[in-house]
CSV table of C-alpha atoms in Angstrom, one decimal:
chain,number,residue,atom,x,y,z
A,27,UNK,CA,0.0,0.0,0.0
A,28,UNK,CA,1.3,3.3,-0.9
A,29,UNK,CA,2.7,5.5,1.7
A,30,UNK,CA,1.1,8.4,0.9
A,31,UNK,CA,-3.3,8.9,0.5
A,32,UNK,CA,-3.7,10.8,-3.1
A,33,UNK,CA,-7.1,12.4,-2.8
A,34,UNK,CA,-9.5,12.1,-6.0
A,35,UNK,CA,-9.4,16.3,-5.4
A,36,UNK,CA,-5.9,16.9,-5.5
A,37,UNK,CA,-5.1,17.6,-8.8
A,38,UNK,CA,-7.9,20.4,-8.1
A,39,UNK,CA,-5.8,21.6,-5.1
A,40,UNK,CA,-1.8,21.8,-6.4
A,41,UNK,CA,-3.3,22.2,-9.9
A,42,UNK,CA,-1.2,25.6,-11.1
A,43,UNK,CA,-3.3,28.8,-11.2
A,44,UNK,CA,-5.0,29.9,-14.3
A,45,UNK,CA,-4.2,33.3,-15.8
A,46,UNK,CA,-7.3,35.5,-16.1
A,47,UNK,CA,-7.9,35.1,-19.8
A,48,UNK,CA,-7.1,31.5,-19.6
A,49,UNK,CA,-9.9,31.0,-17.2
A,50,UNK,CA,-12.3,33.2,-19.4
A,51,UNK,CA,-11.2,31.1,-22.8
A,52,UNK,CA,-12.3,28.3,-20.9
A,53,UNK,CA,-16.0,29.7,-19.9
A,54,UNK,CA,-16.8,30.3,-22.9
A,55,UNK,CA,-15.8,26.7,-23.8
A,56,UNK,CA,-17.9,25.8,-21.8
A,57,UNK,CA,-20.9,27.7,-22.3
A,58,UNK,CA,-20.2,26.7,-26.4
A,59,UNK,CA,-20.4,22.6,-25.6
A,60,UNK,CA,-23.5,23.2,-23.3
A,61,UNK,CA,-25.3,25.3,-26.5
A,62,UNK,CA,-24.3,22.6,-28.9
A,63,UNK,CA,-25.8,20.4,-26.6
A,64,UNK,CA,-29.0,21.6,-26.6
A,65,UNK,CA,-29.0,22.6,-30.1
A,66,UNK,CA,-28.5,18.5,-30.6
A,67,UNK,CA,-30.9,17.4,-28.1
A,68,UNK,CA,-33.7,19.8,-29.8
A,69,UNK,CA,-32.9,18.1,-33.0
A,70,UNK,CA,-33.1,14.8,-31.6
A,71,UNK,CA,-35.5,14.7,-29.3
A,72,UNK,CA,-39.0,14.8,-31.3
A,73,UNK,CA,-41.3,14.5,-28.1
A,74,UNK,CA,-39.5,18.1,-26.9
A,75,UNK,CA,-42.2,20.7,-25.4
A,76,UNK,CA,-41.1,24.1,-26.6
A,77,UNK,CA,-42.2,26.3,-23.9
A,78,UNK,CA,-44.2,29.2,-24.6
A,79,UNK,CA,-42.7,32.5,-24.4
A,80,UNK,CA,-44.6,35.2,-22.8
A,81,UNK,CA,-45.3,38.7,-24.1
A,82,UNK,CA,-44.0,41.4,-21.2
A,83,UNK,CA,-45.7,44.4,-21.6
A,84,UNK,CA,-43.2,47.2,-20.5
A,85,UNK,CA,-45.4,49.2,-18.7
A,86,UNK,CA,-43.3,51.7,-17.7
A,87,UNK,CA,-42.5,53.3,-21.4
A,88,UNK,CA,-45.8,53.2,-22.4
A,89,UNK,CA,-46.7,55.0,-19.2
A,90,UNK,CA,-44.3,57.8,-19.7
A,91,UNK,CA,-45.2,58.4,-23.2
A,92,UNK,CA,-49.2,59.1,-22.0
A,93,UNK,CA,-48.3,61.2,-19.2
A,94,UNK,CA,-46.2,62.9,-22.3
A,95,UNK,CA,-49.3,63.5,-24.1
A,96,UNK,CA,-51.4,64.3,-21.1
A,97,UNK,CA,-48.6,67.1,-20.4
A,98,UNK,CA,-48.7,68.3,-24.0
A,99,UNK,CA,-52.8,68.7,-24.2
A,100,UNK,CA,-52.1,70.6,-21.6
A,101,UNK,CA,-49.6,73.1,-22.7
A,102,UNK,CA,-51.4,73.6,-25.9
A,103,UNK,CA,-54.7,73.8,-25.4
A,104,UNK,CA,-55.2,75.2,-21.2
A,105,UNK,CA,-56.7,78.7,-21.5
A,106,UNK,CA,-54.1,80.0,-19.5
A,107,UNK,CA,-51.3,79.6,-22.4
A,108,UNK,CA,-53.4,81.8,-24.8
A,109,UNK,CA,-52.7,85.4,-25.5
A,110,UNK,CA,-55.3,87.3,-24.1
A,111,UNK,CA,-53.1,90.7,-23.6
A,112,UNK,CA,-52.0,93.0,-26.3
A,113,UNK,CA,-49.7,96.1,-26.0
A,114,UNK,CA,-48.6,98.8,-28.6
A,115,UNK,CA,-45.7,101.2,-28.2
A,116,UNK,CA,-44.5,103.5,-31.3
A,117,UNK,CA,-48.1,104.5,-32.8
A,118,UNK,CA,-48.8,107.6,-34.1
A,119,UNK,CA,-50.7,107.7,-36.8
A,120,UNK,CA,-52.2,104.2,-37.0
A,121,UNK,CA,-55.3,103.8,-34.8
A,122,UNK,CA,-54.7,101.2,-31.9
A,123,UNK,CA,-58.3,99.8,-32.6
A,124,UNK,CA,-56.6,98.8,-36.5
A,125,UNK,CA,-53.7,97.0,-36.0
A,126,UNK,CA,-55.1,95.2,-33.1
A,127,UNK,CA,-58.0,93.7,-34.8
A,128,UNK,CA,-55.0,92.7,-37.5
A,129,UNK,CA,-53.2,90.9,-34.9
A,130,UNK,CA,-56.4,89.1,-33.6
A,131,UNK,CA,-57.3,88.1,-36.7
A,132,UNK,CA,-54.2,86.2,-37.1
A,133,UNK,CA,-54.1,84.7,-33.7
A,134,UNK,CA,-58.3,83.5,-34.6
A,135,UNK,CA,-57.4,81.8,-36.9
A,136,UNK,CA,-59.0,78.2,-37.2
A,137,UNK,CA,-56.4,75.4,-37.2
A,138,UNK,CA,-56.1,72.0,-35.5
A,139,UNK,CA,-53.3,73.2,-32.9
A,140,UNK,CA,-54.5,77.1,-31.3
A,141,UNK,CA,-52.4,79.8,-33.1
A,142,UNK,CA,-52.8,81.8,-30.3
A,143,UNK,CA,-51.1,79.9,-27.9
A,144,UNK,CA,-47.9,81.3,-26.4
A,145,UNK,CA,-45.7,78.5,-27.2
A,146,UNK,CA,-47.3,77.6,-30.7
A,147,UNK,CA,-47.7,81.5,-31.8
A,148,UNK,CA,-46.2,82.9,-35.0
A,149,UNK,CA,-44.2,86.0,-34.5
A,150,UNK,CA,-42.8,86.2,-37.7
A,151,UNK,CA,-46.4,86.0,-39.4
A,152,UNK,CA,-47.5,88.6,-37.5
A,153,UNK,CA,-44.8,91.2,-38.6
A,154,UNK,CA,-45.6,89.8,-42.3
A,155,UNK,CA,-49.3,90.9,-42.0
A,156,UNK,CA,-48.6,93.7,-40.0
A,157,UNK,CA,-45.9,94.8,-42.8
A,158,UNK,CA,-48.3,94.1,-45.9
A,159,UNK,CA,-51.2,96.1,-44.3
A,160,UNK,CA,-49.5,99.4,-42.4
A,161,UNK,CA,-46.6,101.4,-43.2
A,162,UNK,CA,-44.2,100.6,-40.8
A,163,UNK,CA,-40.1,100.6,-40.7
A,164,UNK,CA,-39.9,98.2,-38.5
A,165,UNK,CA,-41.3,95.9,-35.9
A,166,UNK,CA,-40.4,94.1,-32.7
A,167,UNK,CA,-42.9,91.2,-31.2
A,168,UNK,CA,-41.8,90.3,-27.6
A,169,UNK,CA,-44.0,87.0,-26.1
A,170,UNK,CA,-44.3,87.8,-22.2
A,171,UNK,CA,-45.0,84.7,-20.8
A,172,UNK,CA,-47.5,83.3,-19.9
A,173,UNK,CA,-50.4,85.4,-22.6
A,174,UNK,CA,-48.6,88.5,-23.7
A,175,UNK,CA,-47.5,89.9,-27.2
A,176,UNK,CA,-46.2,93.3,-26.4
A,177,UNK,CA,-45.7,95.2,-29.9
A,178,UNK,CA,-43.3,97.8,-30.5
A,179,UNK,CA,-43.9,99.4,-34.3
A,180,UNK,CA,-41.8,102.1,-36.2
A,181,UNK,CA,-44.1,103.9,-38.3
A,182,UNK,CA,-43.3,105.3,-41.7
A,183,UNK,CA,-44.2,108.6,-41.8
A,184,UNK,CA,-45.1,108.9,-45.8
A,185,UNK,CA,-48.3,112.1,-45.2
A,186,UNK,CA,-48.8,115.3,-43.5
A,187,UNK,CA,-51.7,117.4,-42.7
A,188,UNK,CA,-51.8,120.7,-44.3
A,189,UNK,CA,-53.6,123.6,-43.3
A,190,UNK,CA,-55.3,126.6,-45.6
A,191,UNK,CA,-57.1,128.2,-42.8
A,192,UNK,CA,-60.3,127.1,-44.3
A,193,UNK,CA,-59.9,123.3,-44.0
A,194,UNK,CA,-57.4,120.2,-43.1
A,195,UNK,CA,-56.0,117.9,-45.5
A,196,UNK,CA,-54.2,114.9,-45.7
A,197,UNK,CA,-51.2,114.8,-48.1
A,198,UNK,CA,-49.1,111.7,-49.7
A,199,UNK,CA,-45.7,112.4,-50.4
A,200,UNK,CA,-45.6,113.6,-53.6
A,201,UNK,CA,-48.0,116.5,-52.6
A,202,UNK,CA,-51.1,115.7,-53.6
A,203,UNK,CA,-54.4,115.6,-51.6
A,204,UNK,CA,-55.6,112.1,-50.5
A,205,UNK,CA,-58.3,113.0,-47.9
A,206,UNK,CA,-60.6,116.1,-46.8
A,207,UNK,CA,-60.5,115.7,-43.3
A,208,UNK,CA,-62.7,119.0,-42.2
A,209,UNK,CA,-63.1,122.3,-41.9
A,210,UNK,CA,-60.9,124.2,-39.0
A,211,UNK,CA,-62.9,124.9,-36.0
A,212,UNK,CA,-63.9,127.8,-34.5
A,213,UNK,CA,-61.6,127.8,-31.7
A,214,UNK,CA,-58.2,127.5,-33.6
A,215,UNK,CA,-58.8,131.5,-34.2
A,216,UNK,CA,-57.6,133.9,-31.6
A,217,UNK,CA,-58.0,137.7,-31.3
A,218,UNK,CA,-55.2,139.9,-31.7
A,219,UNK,CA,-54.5,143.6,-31.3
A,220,UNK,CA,-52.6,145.2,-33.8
A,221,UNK,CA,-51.5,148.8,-33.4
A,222,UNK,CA,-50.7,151.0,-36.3
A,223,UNK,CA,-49.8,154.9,-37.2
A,224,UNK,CA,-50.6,157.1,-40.1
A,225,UNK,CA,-48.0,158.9,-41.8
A,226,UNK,CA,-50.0,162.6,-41.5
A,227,UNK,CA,-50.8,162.0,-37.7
A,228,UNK,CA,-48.8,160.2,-34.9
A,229,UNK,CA,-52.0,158.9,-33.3
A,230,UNK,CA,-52.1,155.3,-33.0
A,231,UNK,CA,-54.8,153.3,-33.5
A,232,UNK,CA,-55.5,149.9,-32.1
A,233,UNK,CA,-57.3,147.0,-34.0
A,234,UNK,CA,-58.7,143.7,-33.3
A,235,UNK,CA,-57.2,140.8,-36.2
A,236,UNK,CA,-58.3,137.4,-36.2
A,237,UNK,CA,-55.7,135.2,-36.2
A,238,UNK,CA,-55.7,131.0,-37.2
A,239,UNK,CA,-53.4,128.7,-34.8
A,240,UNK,CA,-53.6,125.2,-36.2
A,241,UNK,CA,-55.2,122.7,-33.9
A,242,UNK,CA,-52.4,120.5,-33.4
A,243,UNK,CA,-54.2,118.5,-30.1
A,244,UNK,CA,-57.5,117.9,-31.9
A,245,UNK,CA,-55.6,116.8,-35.2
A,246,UNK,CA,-53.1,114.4,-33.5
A,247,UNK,CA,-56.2,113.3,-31.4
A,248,UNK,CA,-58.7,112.8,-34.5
A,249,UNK,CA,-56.4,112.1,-37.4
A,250,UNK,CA,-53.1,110.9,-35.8
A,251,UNK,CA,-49.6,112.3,-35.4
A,252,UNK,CA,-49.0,113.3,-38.6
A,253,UNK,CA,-46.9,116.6,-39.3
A,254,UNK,CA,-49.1,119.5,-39.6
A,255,UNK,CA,-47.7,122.2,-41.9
A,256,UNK,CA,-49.6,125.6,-41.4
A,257,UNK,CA,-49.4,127.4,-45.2
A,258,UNK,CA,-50.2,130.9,-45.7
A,259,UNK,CA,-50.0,131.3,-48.9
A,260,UNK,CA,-52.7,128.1,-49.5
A,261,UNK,CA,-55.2,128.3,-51.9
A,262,UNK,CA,-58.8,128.7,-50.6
A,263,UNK,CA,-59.8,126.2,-52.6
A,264,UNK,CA,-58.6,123.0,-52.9
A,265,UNK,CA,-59.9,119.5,-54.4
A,266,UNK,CA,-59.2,116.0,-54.2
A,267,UNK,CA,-55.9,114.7,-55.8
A,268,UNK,CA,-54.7,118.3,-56.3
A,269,UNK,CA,-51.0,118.7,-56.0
A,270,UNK,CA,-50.1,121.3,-53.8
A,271,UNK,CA,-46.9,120.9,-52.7
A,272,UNK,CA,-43.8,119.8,-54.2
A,273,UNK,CA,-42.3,116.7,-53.0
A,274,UNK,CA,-39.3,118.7,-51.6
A,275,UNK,CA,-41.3,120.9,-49.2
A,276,UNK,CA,-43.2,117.2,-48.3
A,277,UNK,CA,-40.3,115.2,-47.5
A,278,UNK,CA,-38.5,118.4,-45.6
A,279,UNK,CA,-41.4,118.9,-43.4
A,280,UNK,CA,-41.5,114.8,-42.6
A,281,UNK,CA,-37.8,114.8,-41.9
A,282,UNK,CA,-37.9,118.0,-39.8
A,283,UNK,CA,-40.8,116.5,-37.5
A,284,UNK,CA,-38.7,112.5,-37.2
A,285,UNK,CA,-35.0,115.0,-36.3
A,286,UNK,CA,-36.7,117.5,-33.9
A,287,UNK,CA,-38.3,114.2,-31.9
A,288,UNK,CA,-34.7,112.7,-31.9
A,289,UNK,CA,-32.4,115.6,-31.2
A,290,UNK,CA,-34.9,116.6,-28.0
A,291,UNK,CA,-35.3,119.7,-29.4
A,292,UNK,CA,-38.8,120.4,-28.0
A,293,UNK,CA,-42.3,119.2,-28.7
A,294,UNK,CA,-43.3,119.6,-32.5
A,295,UNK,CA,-46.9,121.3,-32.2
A,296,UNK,CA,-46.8,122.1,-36.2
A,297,UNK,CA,-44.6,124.3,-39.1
A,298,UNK,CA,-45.3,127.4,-40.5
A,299,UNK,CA,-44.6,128.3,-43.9
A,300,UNK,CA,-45.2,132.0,-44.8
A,301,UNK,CA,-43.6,131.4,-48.7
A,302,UNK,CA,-41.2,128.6,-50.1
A,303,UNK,CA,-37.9,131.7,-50.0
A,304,UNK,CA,-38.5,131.4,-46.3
A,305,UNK,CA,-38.6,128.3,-45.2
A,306,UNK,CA,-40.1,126.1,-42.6
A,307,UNK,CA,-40.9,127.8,-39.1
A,308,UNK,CA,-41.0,124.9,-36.6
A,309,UNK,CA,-43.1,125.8,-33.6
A,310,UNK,CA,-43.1,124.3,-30.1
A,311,UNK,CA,-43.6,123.6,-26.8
A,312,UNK,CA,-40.7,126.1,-26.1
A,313,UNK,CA,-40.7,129.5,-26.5
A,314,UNK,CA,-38.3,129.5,-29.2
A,315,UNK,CA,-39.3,129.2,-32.7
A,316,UNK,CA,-36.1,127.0,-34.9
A,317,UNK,CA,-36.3,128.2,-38.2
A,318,UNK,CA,-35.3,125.9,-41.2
A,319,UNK,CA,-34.4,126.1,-45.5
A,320,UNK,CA,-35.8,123.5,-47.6
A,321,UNK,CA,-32.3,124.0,-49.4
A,322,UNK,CA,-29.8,122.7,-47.3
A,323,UNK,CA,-29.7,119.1,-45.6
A,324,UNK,CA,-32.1,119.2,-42.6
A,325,UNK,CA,-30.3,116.8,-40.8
A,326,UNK,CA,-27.7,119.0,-40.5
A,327,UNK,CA,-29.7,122.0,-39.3
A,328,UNK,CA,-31.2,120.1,-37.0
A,329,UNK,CA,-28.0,119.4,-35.4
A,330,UNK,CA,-26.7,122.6,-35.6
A,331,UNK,CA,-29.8,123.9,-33.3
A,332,UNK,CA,-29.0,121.4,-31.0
A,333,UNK,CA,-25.5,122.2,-30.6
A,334,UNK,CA,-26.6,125.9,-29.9
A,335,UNK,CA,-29.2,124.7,-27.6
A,336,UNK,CA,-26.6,123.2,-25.0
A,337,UNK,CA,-24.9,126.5,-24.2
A,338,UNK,CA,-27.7,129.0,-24.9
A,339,UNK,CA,-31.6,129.6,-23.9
A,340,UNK,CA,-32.8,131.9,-26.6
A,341,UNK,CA,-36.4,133.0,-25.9
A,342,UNK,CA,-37.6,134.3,-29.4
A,343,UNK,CA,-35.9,132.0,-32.6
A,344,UNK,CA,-32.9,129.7,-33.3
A,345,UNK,CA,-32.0,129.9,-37.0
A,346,UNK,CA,-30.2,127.7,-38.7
A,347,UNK,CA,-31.1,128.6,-42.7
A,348,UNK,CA,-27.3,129.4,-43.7
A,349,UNK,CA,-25.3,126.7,-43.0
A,350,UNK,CA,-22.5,126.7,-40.5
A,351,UNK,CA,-23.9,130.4,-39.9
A,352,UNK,CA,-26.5,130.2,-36.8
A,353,UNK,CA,-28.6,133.3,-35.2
A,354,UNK,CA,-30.6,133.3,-32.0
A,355,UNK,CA,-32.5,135.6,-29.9
């Protein structure tokens, strides 16, 4: 009998140790011999109940993807997400009432999805209807959330109103007349004493003139903030599509109202013109009157004002008519 008891385990015990990738080589062995195995026994064996496979329903997706839509129904179609507010800044001429019944229109319209929803709206249809149906330089459309569009416009000042004394007209640019909007009223005349001498006596003699100030508050109110331009030399009779003015003296006066506003010059009430030599006499809220040529750039006269206006308070006229050359009293 041998000396020594050899265990049926030993080999298992001093065997030497497997490197890492020697012990995966042989799993996979392995896990190849038991596949063929079945694979054989499947083929062999023709008694063999294939069980059934069950369908799982993965319940969690499906729920996730209906709380989705739940969440989107939501969004699009609670009350609360539709624009209900509307806000203008910039208008002048254009009447509130028009371009916001524009804008509703659009945001009414019938689809399957609400176009007036905040998070489905169309800004850049809006400016597109808004541009096709007003004249307008530009436009901004800000969405406040949750139901807001504020609107900020640019108008395009292409008309002004002009004034005979008799009656009020709208003018296109090239001067001619596009609307009768009335007769002036009664209170834009104001009395006036006038005091005058004879050469054969030096008693002076007092009179009472009517004079016509434009009604620049009930214009701007009624018609809009167009540029009111104040002729004396105006026929007294005027018809439709009558040319009036050239389109120099038109585009002047436009120009002269947009600089005034940006140079913070004063409040434009309305221009004067006693004849086309003289110019434009811009009159406003100050008690300076700037006086302007429709011969050199107005931009430039404009500027030249202002640059008077920082160091000086005149209290009767700034002129600025001959170029670099600038008068005040």
């Amino acid at each position: 009998m041998s000396k020594f008891f050899y265990s049926e385990n030993s080999h298992k015990q001093h065997q030497p140790p497997d490197s890492f990738w020697r012990r995966f080589l042989k799993y996979r062995q392995k896990k190849k011999a038991q596949a063929d195995l079945n694979n054989y026994s499947k083929l062999r064996n023709p008694y063999r109940k294939e069980p059934k496979q069950q369908r799982k329903f993965h319940l969690v997706p499906i729920g996730l993807g209906l709380l989705f839509i739940v969440w989107l129904a939501i969004m699009v179609y609670l009350p609360f997400f539709q624009i209900s507010k509307l806000s203008f800044t910039g208008l002048k001429t254009i009447k509130q009432s028009k371009i916001e019944n524009t804008v509703l229109a659009e945001l009414n319209q019938r689809q399957w999805l609400p176009s007036a929803n905040y998070f489905l709206v169309s800004t850049n249809k809006i400016t597109s209807k808004l541009q096709e149906n007003f004249p307008l330089q530009s436009i901004t459309i800000t969405k406040i959330f949750p139901n807001e569009l504020k609107i900020a416009v640019a108008e395009k000042i292409s008309s002004i109103v002009y004034d005979n004394s008799k009656y009020y007209y709208l003018l296109d640019e090239s001067g001619a007349v596009m609307e009768i909007l009335g007769p002036v009223g009664a209170g834009s005349y104001i009395n006036q004493q006038m005091t005058s001498t004879t050469v054969s006596s030096t008693a002076i003699s007092t009179t009472t003139v009517a004079i016509h100030l434009p009604e620049y508050q009930k214009i701007t109110t009624d018609f809009g903030a167009y540029p009111i331009l104040y002729d004396y030399t105006a026929p007294e009779n005027i018809n439709l599509k009558q040319i009036v003015l050239t389109k120099e003296i038109i585009a002047t006066t436009i120009e002269a109202s947009e600089e005034l506003e940006k140079q913070g010059i004063g409040h434009l009430k309305y221009f004067v013109m006693e004849s086309q030599t003289a110019g434009l006499k811009a009159i406003t809220d100050k008690k300076f009157q700037v006086l302007l040529s429709f011969f050199n750039p107005v931009k430039d006269q404009i500027a030249n004002a202002a640059t008077i206006l920082r160091t000086n308070r005149p209290n009767e006229y700034v002129d600025v008519r001959f170029g670099e050359r600038v008068f005040w009293k």
